[in-house]
CSV table of C-alpha atoms in Angstrom, one decimal:
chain,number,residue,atom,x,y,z
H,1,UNK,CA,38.9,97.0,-24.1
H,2,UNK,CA,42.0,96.6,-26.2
H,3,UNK,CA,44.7,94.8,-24.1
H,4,UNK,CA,47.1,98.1,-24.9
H,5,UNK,CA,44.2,100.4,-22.9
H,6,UNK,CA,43.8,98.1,-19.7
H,7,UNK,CA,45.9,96.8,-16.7
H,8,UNK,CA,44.3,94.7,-14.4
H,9,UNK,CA,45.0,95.1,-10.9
H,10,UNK,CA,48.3,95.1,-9.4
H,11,UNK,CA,47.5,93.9,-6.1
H,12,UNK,CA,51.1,93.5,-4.5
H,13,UNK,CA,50.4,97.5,-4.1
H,14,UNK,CA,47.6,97.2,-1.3
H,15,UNK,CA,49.6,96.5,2.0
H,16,UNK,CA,50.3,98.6,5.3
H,17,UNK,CA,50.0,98.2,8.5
H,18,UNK,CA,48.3,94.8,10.3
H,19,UNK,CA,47.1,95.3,13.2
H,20,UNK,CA,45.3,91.4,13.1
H,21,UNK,CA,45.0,88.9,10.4
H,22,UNK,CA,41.9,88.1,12.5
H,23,UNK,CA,39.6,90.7,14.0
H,24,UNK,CA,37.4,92.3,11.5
H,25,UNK,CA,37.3,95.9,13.3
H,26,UNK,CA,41.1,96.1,13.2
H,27,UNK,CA,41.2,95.7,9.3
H,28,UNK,CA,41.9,98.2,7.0
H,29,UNK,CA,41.5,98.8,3.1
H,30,UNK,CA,44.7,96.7,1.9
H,31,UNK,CA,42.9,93.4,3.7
H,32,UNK,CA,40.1,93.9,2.6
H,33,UNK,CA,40.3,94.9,-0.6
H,34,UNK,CA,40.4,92.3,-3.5
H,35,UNK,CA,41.3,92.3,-7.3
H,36,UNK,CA,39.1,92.0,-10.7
H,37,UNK,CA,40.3,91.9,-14.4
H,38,UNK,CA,37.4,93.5,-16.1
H,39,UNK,CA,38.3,91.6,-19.3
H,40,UNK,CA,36.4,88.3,-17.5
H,41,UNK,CA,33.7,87.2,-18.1
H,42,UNK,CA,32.7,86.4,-14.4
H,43,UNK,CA,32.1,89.5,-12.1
H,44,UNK,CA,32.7,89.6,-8.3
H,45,UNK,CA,29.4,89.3,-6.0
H,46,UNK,CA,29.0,93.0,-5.1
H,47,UNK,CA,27.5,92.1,-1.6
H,48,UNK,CA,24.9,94.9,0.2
H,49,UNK,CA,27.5,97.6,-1.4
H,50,UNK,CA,29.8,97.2,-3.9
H,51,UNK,CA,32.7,99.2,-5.0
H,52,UNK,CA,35.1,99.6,-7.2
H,53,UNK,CA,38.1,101.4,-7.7
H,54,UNK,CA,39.4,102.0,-11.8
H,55,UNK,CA,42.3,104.2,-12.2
H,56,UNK,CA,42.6,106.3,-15.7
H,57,UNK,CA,46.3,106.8,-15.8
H,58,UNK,CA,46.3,110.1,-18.4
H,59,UNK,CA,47.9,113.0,-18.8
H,60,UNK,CA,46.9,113.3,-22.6
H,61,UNK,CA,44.3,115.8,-22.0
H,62,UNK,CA,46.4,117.8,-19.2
H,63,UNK,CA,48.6,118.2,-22.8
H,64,UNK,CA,46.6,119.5,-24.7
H,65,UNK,CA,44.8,122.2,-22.4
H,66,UNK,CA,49.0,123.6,-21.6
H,67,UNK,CA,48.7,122.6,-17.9
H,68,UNK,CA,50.9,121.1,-15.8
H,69,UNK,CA,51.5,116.7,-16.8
H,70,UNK,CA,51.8,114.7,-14.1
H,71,UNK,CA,48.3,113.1,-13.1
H,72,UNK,CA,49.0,110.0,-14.9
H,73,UNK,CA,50.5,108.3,-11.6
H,74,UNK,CA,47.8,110.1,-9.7
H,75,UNK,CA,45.8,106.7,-9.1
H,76,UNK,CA,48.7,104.9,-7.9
H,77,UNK,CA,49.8,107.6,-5.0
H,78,UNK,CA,46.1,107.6,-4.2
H,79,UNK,CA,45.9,103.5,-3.8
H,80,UNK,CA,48.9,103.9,-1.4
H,81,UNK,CA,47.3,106.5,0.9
H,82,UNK,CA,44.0,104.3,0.6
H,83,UNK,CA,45.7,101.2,1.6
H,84,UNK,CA,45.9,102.0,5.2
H,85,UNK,CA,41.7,103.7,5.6
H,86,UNK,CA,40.8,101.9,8.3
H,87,UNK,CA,37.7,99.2,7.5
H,88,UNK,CA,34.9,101.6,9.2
H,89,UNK,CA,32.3,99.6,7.3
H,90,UNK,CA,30.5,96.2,7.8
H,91,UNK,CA,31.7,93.1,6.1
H,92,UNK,CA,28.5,93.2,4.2
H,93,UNK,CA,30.4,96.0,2.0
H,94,UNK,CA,32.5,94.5,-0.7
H,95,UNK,CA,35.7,96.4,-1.8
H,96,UNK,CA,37.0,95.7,-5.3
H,97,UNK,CA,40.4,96.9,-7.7
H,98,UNK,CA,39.4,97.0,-11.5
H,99,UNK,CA,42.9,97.9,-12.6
H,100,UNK,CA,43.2,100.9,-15.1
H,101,UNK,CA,43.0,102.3,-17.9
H,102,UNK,CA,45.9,103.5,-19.7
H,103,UNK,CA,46.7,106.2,-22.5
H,104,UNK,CA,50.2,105.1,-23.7
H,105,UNK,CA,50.3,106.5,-27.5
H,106,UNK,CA,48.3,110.0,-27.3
H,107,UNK,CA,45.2,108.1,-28.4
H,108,UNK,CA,42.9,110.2,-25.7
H,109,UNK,CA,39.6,108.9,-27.8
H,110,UNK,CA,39.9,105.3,-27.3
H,111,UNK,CA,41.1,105.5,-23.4
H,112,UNK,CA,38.2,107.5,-22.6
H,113,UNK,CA,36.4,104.8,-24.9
H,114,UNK,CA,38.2,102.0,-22.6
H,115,UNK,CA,36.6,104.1,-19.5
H,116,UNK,CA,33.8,104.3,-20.2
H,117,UNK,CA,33.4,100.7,-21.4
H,118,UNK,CA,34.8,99.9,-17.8
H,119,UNK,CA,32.3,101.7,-16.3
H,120,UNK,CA,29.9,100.7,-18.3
H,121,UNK,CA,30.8,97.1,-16.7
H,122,UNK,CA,31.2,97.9,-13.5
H,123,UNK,CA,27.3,99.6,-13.0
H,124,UNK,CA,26.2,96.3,-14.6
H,125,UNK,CA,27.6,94.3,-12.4
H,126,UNK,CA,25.8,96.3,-9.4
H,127,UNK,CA,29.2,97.9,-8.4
H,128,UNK,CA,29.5,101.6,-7.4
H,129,UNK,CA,32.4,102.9,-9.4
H,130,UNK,CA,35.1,105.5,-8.1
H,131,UNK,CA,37.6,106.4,-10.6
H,132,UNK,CA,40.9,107.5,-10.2
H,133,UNK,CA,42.6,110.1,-12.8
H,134,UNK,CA,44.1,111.6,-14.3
H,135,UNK,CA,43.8,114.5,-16.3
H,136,UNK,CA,39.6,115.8,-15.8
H,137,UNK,CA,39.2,114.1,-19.2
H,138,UNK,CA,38.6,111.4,-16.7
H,139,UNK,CA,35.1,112.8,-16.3
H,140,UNK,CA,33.7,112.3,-20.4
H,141,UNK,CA,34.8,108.6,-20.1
H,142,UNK,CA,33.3,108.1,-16.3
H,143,UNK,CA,29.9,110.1,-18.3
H,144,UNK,CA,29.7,108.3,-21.0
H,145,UNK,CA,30.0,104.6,-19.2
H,146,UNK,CA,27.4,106.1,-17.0
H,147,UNK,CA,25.1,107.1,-19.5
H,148,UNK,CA,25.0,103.7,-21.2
H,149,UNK,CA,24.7,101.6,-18.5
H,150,UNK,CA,21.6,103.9,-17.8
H,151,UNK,CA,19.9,103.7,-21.4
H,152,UNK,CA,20.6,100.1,-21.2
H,153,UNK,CA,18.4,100.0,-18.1
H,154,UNK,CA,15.6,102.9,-18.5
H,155,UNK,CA,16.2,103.4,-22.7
H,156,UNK,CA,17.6,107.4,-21.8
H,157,UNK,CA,20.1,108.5,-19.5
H,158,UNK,CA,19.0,110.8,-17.1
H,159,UNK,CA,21.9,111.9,-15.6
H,160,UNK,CA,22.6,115.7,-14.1
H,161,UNK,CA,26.6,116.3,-13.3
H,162,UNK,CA,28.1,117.6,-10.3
H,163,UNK,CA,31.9,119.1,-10.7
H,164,UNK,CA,34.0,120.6,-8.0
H,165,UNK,CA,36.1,122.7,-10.0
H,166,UNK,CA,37.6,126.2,-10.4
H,167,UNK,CA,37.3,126.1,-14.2
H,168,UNK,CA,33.6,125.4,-16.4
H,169,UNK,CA,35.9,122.9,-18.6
H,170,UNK,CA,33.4,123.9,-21.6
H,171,UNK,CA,36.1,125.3,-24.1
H,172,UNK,CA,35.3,124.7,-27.9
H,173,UNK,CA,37.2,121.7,-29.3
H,174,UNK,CA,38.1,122.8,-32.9
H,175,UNK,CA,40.3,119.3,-33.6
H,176,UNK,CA,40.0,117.1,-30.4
H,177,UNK,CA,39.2,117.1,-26.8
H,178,UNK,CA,41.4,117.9,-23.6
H,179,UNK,CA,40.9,118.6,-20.0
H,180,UNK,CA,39.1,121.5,-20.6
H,181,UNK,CA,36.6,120.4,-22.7
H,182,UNK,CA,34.7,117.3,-21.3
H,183,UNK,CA,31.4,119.2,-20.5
H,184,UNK,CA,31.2,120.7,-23.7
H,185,UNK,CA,31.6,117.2,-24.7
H,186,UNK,CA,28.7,116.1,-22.7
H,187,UNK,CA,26.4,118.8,-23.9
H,188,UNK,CA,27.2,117.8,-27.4
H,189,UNK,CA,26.6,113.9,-26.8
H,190,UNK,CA,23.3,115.0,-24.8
H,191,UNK,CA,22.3,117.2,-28.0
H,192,UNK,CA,22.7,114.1,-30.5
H,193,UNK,CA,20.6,111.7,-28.8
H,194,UNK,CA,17.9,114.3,-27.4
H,195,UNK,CA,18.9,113.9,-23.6
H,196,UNK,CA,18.7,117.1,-21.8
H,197,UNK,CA,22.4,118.4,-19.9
H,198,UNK,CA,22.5,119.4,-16.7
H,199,UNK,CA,25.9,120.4,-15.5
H,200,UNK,CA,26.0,122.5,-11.8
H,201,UNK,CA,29.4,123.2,-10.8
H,202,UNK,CA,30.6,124.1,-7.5
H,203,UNK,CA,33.9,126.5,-7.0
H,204,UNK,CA,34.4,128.5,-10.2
H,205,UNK,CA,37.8,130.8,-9.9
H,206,UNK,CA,36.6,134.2,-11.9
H,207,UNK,CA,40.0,134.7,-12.6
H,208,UNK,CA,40.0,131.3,-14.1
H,209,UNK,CA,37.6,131.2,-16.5
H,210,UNK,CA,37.2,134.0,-19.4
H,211,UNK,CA,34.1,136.1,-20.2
H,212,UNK,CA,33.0,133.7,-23.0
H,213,UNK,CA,33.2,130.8,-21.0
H,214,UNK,CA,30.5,132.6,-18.5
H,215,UNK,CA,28.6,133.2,-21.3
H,216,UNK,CA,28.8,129.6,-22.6
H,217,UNK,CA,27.7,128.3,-19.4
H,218,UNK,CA,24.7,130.8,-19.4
H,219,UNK,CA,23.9,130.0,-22.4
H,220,UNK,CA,23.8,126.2,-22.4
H,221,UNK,CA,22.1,126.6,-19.0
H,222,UNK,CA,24.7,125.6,-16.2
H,223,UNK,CA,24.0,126.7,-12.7
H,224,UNK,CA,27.6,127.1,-10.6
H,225,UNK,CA,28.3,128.4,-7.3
H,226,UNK,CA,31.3,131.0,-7.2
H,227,UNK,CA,34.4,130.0,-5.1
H,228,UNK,CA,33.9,133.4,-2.8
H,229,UNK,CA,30.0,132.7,-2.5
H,230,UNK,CA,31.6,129.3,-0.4
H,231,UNK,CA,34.4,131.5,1.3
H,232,UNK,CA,31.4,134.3,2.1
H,233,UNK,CA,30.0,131.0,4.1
H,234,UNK,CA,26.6,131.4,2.1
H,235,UNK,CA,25.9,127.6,3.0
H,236,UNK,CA,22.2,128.0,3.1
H,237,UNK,CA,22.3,129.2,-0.6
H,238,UNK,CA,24.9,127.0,-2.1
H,239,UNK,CA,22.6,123.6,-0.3
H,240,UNK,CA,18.8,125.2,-1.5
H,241,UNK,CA,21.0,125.2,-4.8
H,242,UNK,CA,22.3,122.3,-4.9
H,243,UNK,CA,18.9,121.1,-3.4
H,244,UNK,CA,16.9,122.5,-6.5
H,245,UNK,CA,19.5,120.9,-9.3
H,246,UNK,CA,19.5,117.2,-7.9
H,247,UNK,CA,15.4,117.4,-7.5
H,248,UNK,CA,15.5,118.1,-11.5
H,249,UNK,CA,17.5,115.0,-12.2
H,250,UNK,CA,16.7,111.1,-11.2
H,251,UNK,CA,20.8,110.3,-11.2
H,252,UNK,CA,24.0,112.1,-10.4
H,253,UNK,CA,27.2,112.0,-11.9
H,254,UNK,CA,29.6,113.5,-9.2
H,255,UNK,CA,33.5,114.4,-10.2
H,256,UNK,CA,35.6,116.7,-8.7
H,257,UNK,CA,39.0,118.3,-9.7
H,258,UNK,CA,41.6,118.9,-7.3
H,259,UNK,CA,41.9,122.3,-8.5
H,260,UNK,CA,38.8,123.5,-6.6
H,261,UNK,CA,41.1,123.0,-3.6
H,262,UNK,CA,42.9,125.7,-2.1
H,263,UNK,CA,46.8,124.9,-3.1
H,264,UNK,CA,47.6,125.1,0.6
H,265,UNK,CA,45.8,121.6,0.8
H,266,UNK,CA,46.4,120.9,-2.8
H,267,UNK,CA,49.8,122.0,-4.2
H,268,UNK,CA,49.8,118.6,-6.6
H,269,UNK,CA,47.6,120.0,-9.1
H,270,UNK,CA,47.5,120.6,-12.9
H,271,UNK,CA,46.9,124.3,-12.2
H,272,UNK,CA,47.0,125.6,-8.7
H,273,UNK,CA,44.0,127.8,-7.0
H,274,UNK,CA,45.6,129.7,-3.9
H,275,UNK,CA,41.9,130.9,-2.4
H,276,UNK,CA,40.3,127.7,-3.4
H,277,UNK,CA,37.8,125.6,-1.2
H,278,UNK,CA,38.8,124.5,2.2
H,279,UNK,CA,38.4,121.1,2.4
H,280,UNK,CA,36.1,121.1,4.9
H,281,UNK,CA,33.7,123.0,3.0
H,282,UNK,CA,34.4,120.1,-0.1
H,283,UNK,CA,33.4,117.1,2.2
H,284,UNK,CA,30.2,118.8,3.8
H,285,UNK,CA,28.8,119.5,0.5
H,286,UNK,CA,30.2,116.0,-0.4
H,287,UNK,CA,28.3,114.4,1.9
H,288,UNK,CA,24.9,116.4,1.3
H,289,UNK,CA,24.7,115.4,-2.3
H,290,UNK,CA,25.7,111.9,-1.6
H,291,UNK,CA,22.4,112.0,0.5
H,292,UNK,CA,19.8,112.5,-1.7
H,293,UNK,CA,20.5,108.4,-3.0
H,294,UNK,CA,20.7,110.0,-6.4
H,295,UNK,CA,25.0,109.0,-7.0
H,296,UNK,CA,25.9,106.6,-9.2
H,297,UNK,CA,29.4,107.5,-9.4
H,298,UNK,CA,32.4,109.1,-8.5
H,299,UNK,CA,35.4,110.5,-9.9
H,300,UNK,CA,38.5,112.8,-8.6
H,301,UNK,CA,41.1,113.9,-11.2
H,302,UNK,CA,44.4,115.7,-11.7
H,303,UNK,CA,46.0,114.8,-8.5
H,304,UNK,CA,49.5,115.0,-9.8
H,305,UNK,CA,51.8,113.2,-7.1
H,306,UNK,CA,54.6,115.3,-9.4
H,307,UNK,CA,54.2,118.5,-8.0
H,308,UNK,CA,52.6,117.6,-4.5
H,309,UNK,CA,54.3,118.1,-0.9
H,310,UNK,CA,54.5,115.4,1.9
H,311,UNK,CA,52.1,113.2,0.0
H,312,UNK,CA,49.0,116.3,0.9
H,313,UNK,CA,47.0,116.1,-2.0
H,314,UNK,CA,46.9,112.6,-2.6
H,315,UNK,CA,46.2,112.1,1.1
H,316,UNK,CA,43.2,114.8,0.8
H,317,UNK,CA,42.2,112.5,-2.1
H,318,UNK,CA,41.8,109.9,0.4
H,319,UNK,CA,39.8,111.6,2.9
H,320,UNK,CA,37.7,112.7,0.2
H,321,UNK,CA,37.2,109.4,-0.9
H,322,UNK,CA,36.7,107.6,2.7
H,323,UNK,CA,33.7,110.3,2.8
H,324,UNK,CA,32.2,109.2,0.5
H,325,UNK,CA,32.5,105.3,0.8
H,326,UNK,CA,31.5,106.2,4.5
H,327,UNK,CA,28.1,108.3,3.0
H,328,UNK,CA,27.3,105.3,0.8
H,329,UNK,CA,27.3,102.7,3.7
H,330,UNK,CA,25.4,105.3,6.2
H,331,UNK,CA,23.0,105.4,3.4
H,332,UNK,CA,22.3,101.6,3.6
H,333,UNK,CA,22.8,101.1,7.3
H,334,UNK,CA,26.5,99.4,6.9
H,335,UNK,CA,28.7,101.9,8.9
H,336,UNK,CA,30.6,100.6,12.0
């Protein structure tokens, strides 16, 4: 990574509340949590579980798809809210910030390059990576670093993609790329090296997406799960969906926008959804596709503490990521 693409961890950011410099149980995040520079050569021991936290501080993308800037500090408001999450974990799980990645000159390429290179590094090193946008740009880097570390391992990446999202993000890209256009991306990188796609997405807005885009997705084959079949509470469905997909894939790539969210939880987003999900209905499905042991990674984008109230949506961000740190250690026997 070029030195211009990558901060390392500002750690002076993790502190809150102390409740004992002492007893385990009373800890949370901030002293617990501990720094690594990507750019060395030694990695951190990941322990039992290992993750990592890499922020992708862009609003590039936002830009260029004529939404609303402002996600580019997204990772830091998120850190903040994080800082005080309670330690509900064993000490057996190790917590790690990798810094982040920045886009300072309108070079989108090479900071999605510099994430996925991160990721790439962090998988290798046996870390679970949650990454903080961002524009949803976010998601082609997080993909790509995934996709390598996997073809390093089993030669071709298998790798099906989950997205919370009111929008298919699979618009053509004529000159360059932007946050609606990752999972075209993806299709096109899957294409070159004769991988197969397979994108389901979860919360699509019709009045969101245009006709062609529908018939994109049916045409490259995407399975997605209108936001009113959630608010119709056809759970059974949306699950034996979701079920089906993650059966067809050996690893899952799992992002989510903050525009699935209805903007009464949600107002600091790139484009507002006011009958988006609940939340409630985000973190059960969350957690049932965190189940099937089929994750590899994580990412949440265009939380844009810009247009937000009270701190809501970057707070949501954090319940939504304590989830699904707390799935991951249920899944290995390490909740407390």
């Amino acid at each position: 990574m070029e030195k211009h693409q990558y901060a390392a961890p500002d750690m002076s950011g993790w502190q809150g509340r102390i409740d004992s410099t002492e007893n385990y149980a009373a800890f949370r995040w901030h002293q617990w949590m501990k720094g690594w520079d990507l750019r060395q050569a030694a990695a951190p021991q990941p322990g039992k579980l290992g993750i990592a936290l890499v922020g992708f501080c862009c609003d590039e993308g936002i830009k260029r798809n004529k939404g609303r800037e402002g996600a580019s500090l997204g990772p830091l408001s998120i850190r903040k809210e994080l800082a005080n999450v309670p330690c509900a974990f064993s000490q057996d799980v190790t917590l790690v910030d990798a810094g982040n990645i920045l886009c300072q000159d309108g070079d989108l390429v090479a900071s999605q390059n510099a994430l996925a290179e991160a990721v790439s590094r962090i998988r290798r090193a046996g870390f679970f990576p949650i990454v903080l946008g961002g524009g949803h740009e976010t998601a082609l880097g997080h993909y790509r670093g995934q996709a390598a570390a996997l073809r390093e391992t089993y030669g071709k990446a298998e790798l099906g993609i989950i997205n919370f999202d009111a929008h298919f993000d699979l618009r053509p890209l004529p000159e360059s790329g932007s946050s609606g256009t990752m999972f075209r991306q993806i299709a096109q990188d899957a294409a070159a090296l004769d991988e197969a796609f397979k994108y389901f997405c979860l919360g699509i807005q019709r009045s969101s997406n245009t006709l062609e885009l529908f018939n994109e997705a049916k045409r490259r084959g995407v399975q997605y799960v209108l936001a009113g079949e959630v608010a119709a509470r056809k759970d059974d469905d949306v699950i034996d969906r979701l079920d089906a997909f993650m059966q067809d894939t050996e690893h899952i790539h799992l992002t989510l926008c903050a525009d699935v969210v209805s903007s009464a939880f949600a107002p600091g987003v790139s484009s507002a959804q006011p009958m988006g999900l609940q939340p409630e209905d985000i973190l059960k499905f969350l957690k049932h596709i965190l189940r099937s042991n089929k994750v590899v990674g994580f990412d949440i984008a265009e939380v844009s503490p810009r247009f937000d109230r009270d701190n809501a949506t970057s707070r949501l961000a954090m319940v939504l990521i304590f989830g699904v740190v707390d799935a991951l250690c249920r899944l290995k026997g390490l909740a407390r």
